[in-house]
PDB file of C-alpha atoms in Angstrom:
ATOM      1  CA  MET F 274     -47.857 -39.393 147.338  1.00  0.00           C
ATOM      2  CA  PRO F 275     -45.262 -42.197 147.210  1.00  0.00           C
ATOM      3  CA  ASP F 276     -45.773 -45.224 144.990  1.00  0.00           C
ATOM      4  CA  ARG F 277     -47.270 -48.074 147.029  1.00  0.00           C
ATOM      5  CA  VAL F 278     -45.679 -50.679 144.746  1.00  0.00           C
ATOM      6  CA  ALA F 279     -42.186 -49.132 144.912  1.00  0.00           C
ATOM      7  CA  THR F 280     -42.167 -48.874 148.704  1.00  0.00           C
ATOM      8  CA  PRO F 281     -40.039 -51.757 150.044  1.00  0.00           C
ATOM      9  CA  PRO F 282     -41.808 -54.142 152.449  1.00  0.00           C
ATOM     10  CA  LEU F 283     -40.517 -54.273 156.005  1.00  0.00           C
ATOM     11  CA  TYR F 284     -39.327 -57.280 157.973  1.00  0.00           C
ATOM     12  CA  TYR F 285     -41.165 -57.427 161.298  1.00  0.00           C
ATOM     13  CA  ARG F 286     -41.577 -59.358 164.544  1.00  0.00           C
ATOM     14  CA  SER F 287     -45.076 -60.104 165.815  1.00  0.00           C
ATOM     15  CA  GLU F 288     -46.436 -61.265 169.176  1.00  0.00           C
ATOM     16  CA  GLY F 289     -49.843 -61.382 170.859  1.00  0.00           C
ATOM     17  CA  LYS F 290     -53.434 -60.932 169.755  1.00  0.00           C
ATOM     18  CA  GLY F 291     -55.825 -58.002 169.918  1.00  0.00           C
ATOM     19  CA  PRO F 292     -55.735 -54.383 168.748  1.00  0.00           C
ATOM     20  CA  LEU F 293     -52.596 -53.546 166.786  1.00  0.00           C
ATOM     21  CA  VAL F 294     -49.613 -51.774 168.354  1.00  0.00           C
ATOM     22  CA  ILE F 295     -46.696 -50.885 166.062  1.00  0.00           C
ATOM     23  CA  MET F 296     -43.373 -50.141 167.779  1.00  0.00           C
ATOM     24  CA  ILE F 297     -40.911 -48.062 165.715  1.00  0.00           C
ATOM     25  CA  HIS F 298     -37.230 -48.043 166.641  1.00  0.00           C
ATOM     26  CA  GLY F 299     -34.533 -45.397 166.269  1.00  0.00           C
ATOM     27  CA  LEU F 300     -31.404 -45.106 164.119  1.00  0.00           C
ATOM     28  CA  LEU F 301     -28.891 -47.977 164.259  1.00  0.00           C
ATOM     29  CA  MET F 302     -31.422 -50.196 166.041  1.00  0.00           C
ATOM     30  CA  ASP F 303     -34.095 -52.622 164.851  1.00  0.00           C
ATOM     31  CA  GLY F 304     -37.391 -54.072 166.018  1.00  0.00           C
ATOM     32  CA  GLN F 305     -35.620 -56.535 168.301  1.00  0.00           C
ATOM     33  CA  CYS F 306     -34.894 -53.687 170.731  1.00  0.00           C
ATOM     34  CA  TRP F 307     -38.544 -53.747 171.861  1.00  0.00           C
ATOM     35  CA  ARG F 308     -38.224 -57.412 172.801  1.00  0.00           C
ATOM     36  CA  ASN F 309     -34.899 -56.866 174.553  1.00  0.00           C
ATOM     37  CA  ASN F 310     -36.201 -53.970 176.684  1.00  0.00           C
ATOM     38  CA  GLY F 311     -39.304 -55.824 177.911  1.00  0.00           C
ATOM     39  CA  VAL F 312     -41.952 -53.718 176.169  1.00  0.00           C
ATOM     40  CA  ILE F 313     -43.215 -56.509 173.902  1.00  0.00           C
ATOM     41  CA  SER F 314     -43.770 -58.882 176.809  1.00  0.00           C
ATOM     42  CA  ALA F 315     -45.660 -56.170 178.723  1.00  0.00           C
ATOM     43  CA  LEU F 316     -47.994 -55.345 175.823  1.00  0.00           C
ATOM     44  CA  SER F 317     -48.492 -58.650 174.033  1.00  0.00           C
ATOM     45  CA  SER F 318     -50.923 -60.074 176.609  1.00  0.00           C
ATOM     46  CA  SER F 319     -53.446 -57.405 175.523  1.00  0.00           C
ATOM     47  CA  PHE F 320     -52.355 -56.404 172.017  1.00  0.00           C
ATOM     48  CA  HIS F 321     -50.990 -57.663 168.721  1.00  0.00           C
ATOM     49  CA  VAL F 322     -47.531 -56.086 168.944  1.00  0.00           C
ATOM     50  CA  VAL F 323     -45.620 -55.656 165.685  1.00  0.00           C
ATOM     51  CA  CYS F 324     -42.052 -54.365 165.589  1.00  0.00           C
ATOM     52  CA  PRO F 325     -40.729 -53.673 162.079  1.00  0.00           C
ATOM     53  CA  ASP F 326     -37.137 -53.117 161.046  1.00  0.00           C
ATOM     54  CA  LEU F 327     -37.233 -49.781 159.253  1.00  0.00           C
ATOM     55  CA  ILE F 328     -35.727 -49.385 155.791  1.00  0.00           C
ATOM     56  CA  GLY F 329     -31.927 -49.421 155.995  1.00  0.00           C
ATOM     57  CA  HIS F 330     -31.977 -51.373 159.251  1.00  0.00           C
ATOM     58  CA  GLY F 331     -31.967 -54.948 160.518  1.00  0.00           C
ATOM     59  CA  ALA F 332     -33.387 -57.532 158.127  1.00  0.00           C
ATOM     60  CA  SER F 333     -35.278 -55.013 155.968  1.00  0.00           C
ATOM     61  CA  ASP F 334     -33.976 -53.845 152.584  1.00  0.00           C
ATOM     62  CA  LYS F 335     -31.139 -51.308 152.457  1.00  0.00           C
ATOM     63  CA  PRO F 336     -31.552 -49.791 148.987  1.00  0.00           C
ATOM     64  CA  ASP F 337     -29.051 -47.229 147.747  1.00  0.00           C
ATOM     65  CA  ASN F 338     -31.854 -44.859 146.730  1.00  0.00           C
ATOM     66  CA  PRO F 339     -32.292 -41.762 148.916  1.00  0.00           C
ATOM     67  CA  ALA F 340     -35.881 -41.174 147.741  1.00  0.00           C
ATOM     68  CA  LEU F 341     -37.055 -44.384 149.412  1.00  0.00           C
ATOM     69  CA  TYR F 342     -35.993 -43.035 152.825  1.00  0.00           C
ATOM     70  CA  SER F 343     -38.246 -39.960 152.782  1.00  0.00           C
ATOM     71  CA  ARG F 344     -40.705 -39.646 155.642  1.00  0.00           C
ATOM     72  CA  GLU F 345     -43.591 -39.825 153.184  1.00  0.00           C
ATOM     73  CA  ASN F 346     -42.330 -43.113 151.759  1.00  0.00           C
ATOM     74  CA  GLN F 347     -41.585 -44.576 155.178  1.00  0.00           C
ATOM     75  CA  ALA F 348     -45.010 -43.589 156.504  1.00  0.00           C
ATOM     76  CA  LEU F 349     -46.546 -45.419 153.561  1.00  0.00           C
ATOM     77  CA  SER F 350     -44.474 -48.500 154.408  1.00  0.00           C
ATOM     78  CA  ILE F 351     -46.103 -48.562 157.861  1.00  0.00           C
ATOM     79  CA  VAL F 352     -49.579 -48.162 156.350  1.00  0.00           C
ATOM     80  CA  ASN F 353     -48.779 -50.972 153.889  1.00  0.00           C
ATOM     81  CA  LEU F 354     -47.813 -53.143 156.845  1.00  0.00           C
ATOM     82  CA  MET F 355     -51.119 -52.363 158.574  1.00  0.00           C
ATOM     83  CA  ASP F 356     -52.965 -53.334 155.397  1.00  0.00           C
ATOM     84  CA  GLU F 357     -50.950 -56.549 155.102  1.00  0.00           C
ATOM     85  CA  LEU F 358     -51.892 -57.443 158.678  1.00  0.00           C
ATOM     86  CA  GLY F 359     -55.563 -56.604 158.062  1.00  0.00           C
ATOM     87  CA  TYR F 360     -55.894 -53.662 160.462  1.00  0.00           C
ATOM     88  CA  GLU F 361     -57.583 -50.344 159.748  1.00  0.00           C
ATOM     89  CA  LYS F 362     -56.029 -48.601 162.768  1.00  0.00           C
ATOM     90  CA  ALA F 363     -53.055 -48.970 165.091  1.00  0.00           C
ATOM     91  CA  HIS F 364     -51.524 -47.525 168.210  1.00  0.00           C
ATOM     92  CA  VAL F 365     -48.022 -46.384 167.203  1.00  0.00           C
ATOM     93  CA  VAL F 366     -45.063 -45.980 169.560  1.00  0.00           C
ATOM     94  CA  GLY F 367     -42.008 -44.301 168.030  1.00  0.00           C
ATOM     95  CA  TYR F 368     -38.703 -43.550 169.719  1.00  0.00           C
ATOM     96  CA  SER F 369     -36.087 -41.101 168.375  1.00  0.00           C
ATOM     97  CA  ALA F 370     -36.108 -41.572 164.571  1.00  0.00           C
ATOM     98  CA  GLY F 371     -39.210 -43.671 165.173  1.00  0.00           C
ATOM     99  CA  ALA F 372     -40.901 -40.619 166.679  1.00  0.00           C
ATOM    100  CA  TRP F 373     -39.924 -38.616 163.580  1.00  0.00           C
ATOM    101  CA  LEU F 374     -41.656 -41.256 161.463  1.00  0.00           C
ATOM    102  CA  THR F 375     -44.667 -41.373 163.786  1.00  0.00           C
ATOM    103  CA  LEU F 376     -45.097 -37.623 163.273  1.00  0.00           C
ATOM    104  CA  GLY F 377     -45.204 -38.370 159.553  1.00  0.00           C
ATOM    105  CA  LEU F 378     -48.049 -40.815 160.158  1.00  0.00           C
ATOM    106  CA  LEU F 379     -49.853 -38.225 162.270  1.00  0.00           C
ATOM    107  CA  ASP F 380     -49.470 -35.750 159.424  1.00  0.00           C
ATOM    108  CA  LEU F 381     -50.373 -37.980 156.477  1.00  0.00           C
ATOM    109  CA  TYR F 382     -52.553 -40.776 157.893  1.00  0.00           C
ATOM    110  CA  PRO F 383     -54.227 -39.549 161.111  1.00  0.00           C
ATOM    111  CA  GLN F 384     -57.328 -41.593 160.313  1.00  0.00           C
ATOM    112  CA  ARG F 385     -55.241 -44.778 160.660  1.00  0.00           C
ATOM    113  CA  LEU F 386     -54.055 -43.988 164.194  1.00  0.00           C
ATOM    114  CA  SER F 387     -55.690 -45.021 167.463  1.00  0.00           C
ATOM    115  CA  SER F 388     -53.018 -43.180 169.463  1.00  0.00           C
ATOM    116  CA  VAL F 389     -49.364 -42.141 169.235  1.00  0.00           C
ATOM    117  CA  VAL F 390     -46.448 -42.185 171.663  1.00  0.00           C
ATOM    118  CA  LEU F 391     -43.544 -39.917 170.719  1.00  0.00           C
ATOM    119  CA  GLY F 392     -40.328 -40.717 172.557  1.00  0.00           C
ATOM    120  CA  GLY F 393     -36.845 -39.202 172.643  1.00  0.00           C
ATOM    121  CA  TRP F 394     -37.254 -36.568 169.931  1.00  0.00           C
ATOM    122  CA  ASP F 395     -37.478 -32.790 169.576  1.00  0.00           C
ATOM    123  CA  CYS F 396     -40.741 -32.808 167.657  1.00  0.00           C
ATOM    124  CA  LEU F 397     -40.532 -29.137 166.651  1.00  0.00           C
ATOM    125  CA  LYS F 398     -36.848 -28.720 165.780  1.00  0.00           C
ATOM    126  CA  GLY F 399     -35.633 -32.207 164.895  1.00  0.00           C
ATOM    127  CA  LEU F 400     -31.924 -32.956 165.129  1.00  0.00           C
ATOM    128  CA  PRO F 401     -29.918 -30.888 167.606  1.00  0.00           C
ATOM    129  CA  GLU F 402     -27.491 -28.093 166.936  1.00  0.00           C
ATOM    130  CA  THR F 403     -23.834 -28.646 167.808  1.00  0.00           C
ATOM    131  CA  PRO F 404     -21.100 -26.062 168.494  1.00  0.00           C
ATOM    132  CA  TYR F 405     -20.220 -26.548 164.810  1.00  0.00           C
ATOM    133  CA  GLY F 406     -23.741 -26.202 163.413  1.00  0.00           C
ATOM    134  CA  LYS F 407     -26.439 -28.740 162.678  1.00  0.00           C
ATOM    135  CA  LEU F 408     -25.554 -32.345 163.418  1.00  0.00           C
ATOM    136  CA  THR F 409     -24.178 -34.083 160.307  1.00  0.00           C
ATOM    137  CA  PHE F 410     -24.039 -37.775 159.496  1.00  0.00           C
ATOM    138  CA  ASP F 411     -20.252 -37.884 159.915  1.00  0.00           C
ATOM    139  CA  MET F 412     -20.609 -36.337 163.385  1.00  0.00           C
ATOM    140  CA  PHE F 413     -23.410 -38.739 164.255  1.00  0.00           C
ATOM    141  CA  ILE F 414     -21.697 -41.945 163.151  1.00  0.00           C
ATOM    142  CA  SER F 415     -18.380 -40.957 164.750  1.00  0.00           C
ATOM    143  CA  PHE F 416     -20.143 -40.247 168.049  1.00  0.00           C
ATOM    144  CA  ALA F 417     -22.076 -43.522 167.802  1.00  0.00           C
ATOM    145  CA  ARG F 418     -18.874 -45.520 167.194  1.00  0.00           C
ATOM    146  CA  GLU F 419     -17.329 -43.931 170.270  1.00  0.00           C
ATOM    147  CA  THR F 420     -20.271 -44.105 172.683  1.00  0.00           C
ATOM    148  CA  ALA F 421     -22.350 -47.059 171.450  1.00  0.00           C
ATOM    149  CA  PRO F 422     -19.989 -49.460 169.635  1.00  0.00           C
ATOM    150  CA  GLU F 423     -22.480 -52.280 170.105  1.00  0.00           C
ATOM    151  CA  LEU F 424     -24.719 -50.498 167.569  1.00  0.00           C
ATOM    152  CA  THR F 425     -22.025 -49.878 164.948  1.00  0.00           C
ATOM    153  CA  ARG F 426     -19.430 -52.649 165.055  1.00  0.00           C
ATOM    154  CA  SER F 427     -21.337 -54.993 162.752  1.00  0.00           C
ATOM    155  CA  LEU F 428     -22.273 -52.369 160.129  1.00  0.00           C
ATOM    156  CA  SER F 429     -21.300 -53.280 156.582  1.00  0.00           C
ATOM    157  CA  ALA F 430     -20.656 -50.606 153.968  1.00  0.00           C
ATOM    158  CA  GLN F 431     -24.177 -51.224 152.609  1.00  0.00           C
ATOM    159  CA  ASP F 432     -25.641 -50.933 156.100  1.00  0.00           C
ATOM    160  CA  GLU F 433     -23.877 -47.641 156.714  1.00  0.00           C
ATOM    161  CA  LYS F 434     -25.010 -46.197 153.392  1.00  0.00           C
ATOM    162  CA  GLY F 435     -28.618 -47.067 154.249  1.00  0.00           C
ATOM    163  CA  VAL F 436     -28.294 -45.413 157.649  1.00  0.00           C
ATOM    164  CA  GLU F 437     -26.796 -42.341 155.962  1.00  0.00           C
ATOM    165  CA  HIS F 438     -29.748 -42.072 153.565  1.00  0.00           C
ATOM    166  CA  PHE F 439     -32.114 -42.389 156.544  1.00  0.00           C
ATOM    167  CA  PHE F 440     -30.183 -39.761 158.522  1.00  0.00           C
ATOM    168  CA  ASN F 441     -30.273 -37.327 155.598  1.00  0.00           C
ATOM    169  CA  ALA F 442     -34.069 -37.664 155.366  1.00  0.00           C
ATOM    170  CA  LEU F 443     -34.305 -37.216 159.135  1.00  0.00           C
ATOM    171  CA  SER F 444     -32.164 -34.079 159.036  1.00  0.00           C
ATOM    172  CA  ARG F 445     -34.508 -32.069 156.818  1.00  0.00           C
ATOM    173  CA  PRO F 446     -35.992 -29.192 158.833  1.00  0.00           C
ATOM    174  CA  PRO F 447     -39.495 -29.977 160.159  1.00  0.00           C
ATOM    175  CA  GLU F 448     -42.315 -27.935 158.653  1.00  0.00           C
ATOM    176  CA  ASN F 449     -45.735 -27.091 160.120  1.00  0.00           C
ATOM    177  CA  VAL F 450     -45.358 -29.607 162.940  1.00  0.00           C
ATOM    178  CA  GLU F 451     -47.058 -27.666 165.732  1.00  0.00           C
ATOM    179  CA  PRO F 452     -50.575 -27.886 164.215  1.00  0.00           C
ATOM    180  CA  LEU F 453     -50.306 -31.689 164.369  1.00  0.00           C
ATOM    181  CA  PHE F 454     -50.590 -31.475 168.141  1.00  0.00           C
ATOM    182  CA  THR F 455     -54.052 -29.966 167.904  1.00  0.00           C
ATOM    183  CA  ARG F 456     -55.388 -33.052 166.102  1.00  0.00           C
ATOM    184  CA  SER F 457     -57.735 -35.309 168.006  1.00  0.00           C
ATOM    185  CA  THR F 458     -55.477 -38.390 167.951  1.00  0.00           C
ATOM    186  CA  PRO F 459     -54.521 -39.153 171.579  1.00  0.00           C
ATOM    187  CA  LYS F 460     -50.851 -38.385 172.210  1.00  0.00           C
ATOM    188  CA  LEU F 461     -48.262 -39.203 174.835  1.00  0.00           C
ATOM    189  CA  LEU F 462     -44.683 -37.895 175.061  1.00  0.00           C
ATOM    190  CA  TRP F 463     -41.858 -39.909 176.598  1.00  0.00           C
ATOM    191  CA  ALA F 464     -38.248 -39.027 177.402  1.00  0.00           C
ATOM    192  CA  GLY F 465     -35.561 -39.745 179.954  1.00  0.00           C
ATOM    193  CA  THR F 466     -34.723 -36.798 182.153  1.00  0.00           C
ATOM    194  CA  ARG F 467     -31.040 -37.114 181.137  1.00  0.00           C
ATOM    195  CA  ASP F 468     -31.884 -37.029 177.418  1.00  0.00           C
ATOM    196  CA  PRO F 469     -30.742 -33.825 175.649  1.00  0.00           C
ATOM    197  CA  TYR F 470     -34.222 -33.764 174.078  1.00  0.00           C
ATOM    198  CA  TYR F 471     -35.979 -33.812 177.455  1.00  0.00           C
ATOM    199  CA  ALA F 472     -36.267 -30.045 177.957  1.00  0.00           C
ATOM    200  CA  ALA F 473     -37.833 -29.532 174.517  1.00  0.00           C
ATOM    201  CA  MET F 474     -40.281 -32.388 175.091  1.00  0.00           C
ATOM    202  CA  ALA F 475     -41.247 -31.122 178.545  1.00  0.00           C
ATOM    203  CA  GLU F 476     -41.850 -27.642 177.107  1.00  0.00           C
ATOM    204  CA  LEU F 477     -44.009 -29.070 174.317  1.00  0.00           C
ATOM    205  CA  ALA F 478     -45.966 -31.206 176.790  1.00  0.00           C
ATOM    206  CA  GLU F 479     -46.735 -28.182 178.972  1.00  0.00           C
ATOM    207  CA  LYS F 480     -47.633 -25.913 176.062  1.00  0.00           C
ATOM    208  CA  GLN F 481     -49.936 -28.423 174.356  1.00  0.00           C
ATOM    209  CA  GLY F 482     -51.320 -30.099 177.473  1.00  0.00           C
ATOM    210  CA  ILE F 483     -49.952 -33.514 176.456  1.00  0.00           C
ATOM    211  CA  PRO F 484     -49.013 -36.036 179.151  1.00  0.00           C
ATOM    212  CA  LEU F 485     -45.289 -36.776 179.479  1.00  0.00           C
ATOM    213  CA  ILE F 486     -43.562 -39.873 180.820  1.00  0.00           C
ATOM    214  CA  SER F 487     -40.333 -38.749 182.484  1.00  0.00           C
ATOM    215  CA  GLY F 488     -38.004 -41.728 182.689  1.00  0.00           C
ATOM    216  CA  ALA F 489     -34.698 -41.902 184.508  1.00  0.00           C
ATOM    217  CA  GLY F 490     -32.441 -42.576 181.514  1.00  0.00           C
ATOM    218  CA  ASP F 491     -30.471 -40.739 178.883  1.00  0.00           C
ATOM    219  CA  HIS F 492     -31.349 -40.946 175.189  1.00  0.00           C
ATOM    220  CA  LEU F 493     -30.109 -44.491 174.600  1.00  0.00           C
ATOM    221  CA  SER F 494     -30.600 -46.076 178.017  1.00  0.00           C
ATOM    222  CA  GLU F 495     -34.219 -44.889 178.201  1.00  0.00           C
ATOM    223  CA  ALA F 496     -34.976 -46.926 175.079  1.00  0.00           C
ATOM    224  CA  ASN F 497     -32.839 -49.925 175.979  1.00  0.00           C
ATOM    225  CA  HIS F 498     -33.638 -50.148 179.692  1.00  0.00           C
ATOM    226  CA  PRO F 499     -36.906 -48.370 180.538  1.00  0.00           C
ATOM    227  CA  ASP F 500     -37.894 -48.877 184.155  1.00  0.00           C
ATOM    228  CA  LYS F 501     -41.025 -50.763 185.170  1.00  0.00           C
ATOM    229  CA  SER F 502     -42.893 -47.541 185.930  1.00  0.00           C
ATOM    230  CA  THR F 503     -42.299 -46.282 182.386  1.00  0.00           C
ATOM    231  CA  ILE F 504     -43.459 -49.542 180.797  1.00  0.00           C
ATOM    232  CA  ASP F 505     -46.535 -49.601 183.044  1.00  0.00           C
ATOM    233  CA  LYS F 506     -47.432 -46.049 181.970  1.00  0.00           C
ATOM    234  CA  LEU F 507     -47.014 -46.934 178.297  1.00  0.00           C
ATOM    235  CA  LEU F 508     -49.338 -49.900 178.751  1.00  0.00           C
ATOM    236  CA  ARG F 509     -51.899 -47.850 180.688  1.00  0.00           C
ATOM    237  CA  PHE F 510     -51.978 -45.175 177.989  1.00  0.00           C
ATOM    238  CA  ILE F 511     -52.397 -47.632 175.127  1.00  0.00           C
ATOM    239  CA  LEU F 512     -55.116 -49.515 177.003  1.00  0.00           C
ATOM    240  CA  ASP F 513     -57.055 -46.266 177.447  1.00  0.00           C
ATOM    241  CA  PRO F 514     -55.505 -43.291 175.602  1.00  0.00           C
ATOM    242  CA  ARG F 515     -58.087 -40.869 177.016  1.00  0.00           C
ATOM    243  CA  MET F 516     -56.975 -41.563 180.581  1.00  0.00           C
ATOM    244  CA  SER F 517     -54.132 -39.675 182.241  1.00  0.00           C
ATOM    245  CA  VAL F 518     -50.948 -41.678 182.841  1.00  0.00           C
TER     246      VAL F 518
END
């Protein structure tokens, strides 16, 4: 297991009181995205909502040490945050790379989870194939600069190196993921119908009998601008994870 002392602490935003909800962002984003898209305001009247900046992102550390970006180490950083806040359990919502990390929590720390929401991610296969093979960091960052310059224009060289370390950890092939979906932790899947990951998520939802929120967006817009119906369904699930959304 990773070293608790060596795991960098995470900067986080916090609003509300009640049971803990941890919102985990995707690559090139930070915890502020959950405030900007309206999710924090919808949840914070009933929950203590905490939105960390993951390692290599936002105001958190960006160490030039690839080992610190492993899923095991990052999962421990979330558990450390829960301990710091004084909570034994949390509802965890992860989108894209945040869903990848949430799967790590489901694997390593299921006893610390009240429920999980997995958004915008192929949980079984991970990063997509391209006509040239598996997606690489150079492909990813070039595409991001072209299609989402608002996420890349302020990156320093240190920032980009941190994102590259994160991406390389993310790109490792998933192993033994399917058995995680038989665990008793309540689960919800979420994807926009125009997201390239949507078909894989819909197939997984049907096969495992997991409820799926089908938003109207693509991969990025579904996270940045979820519609009211999607936010309402997220809230309803977290309020009572055993109820159908």
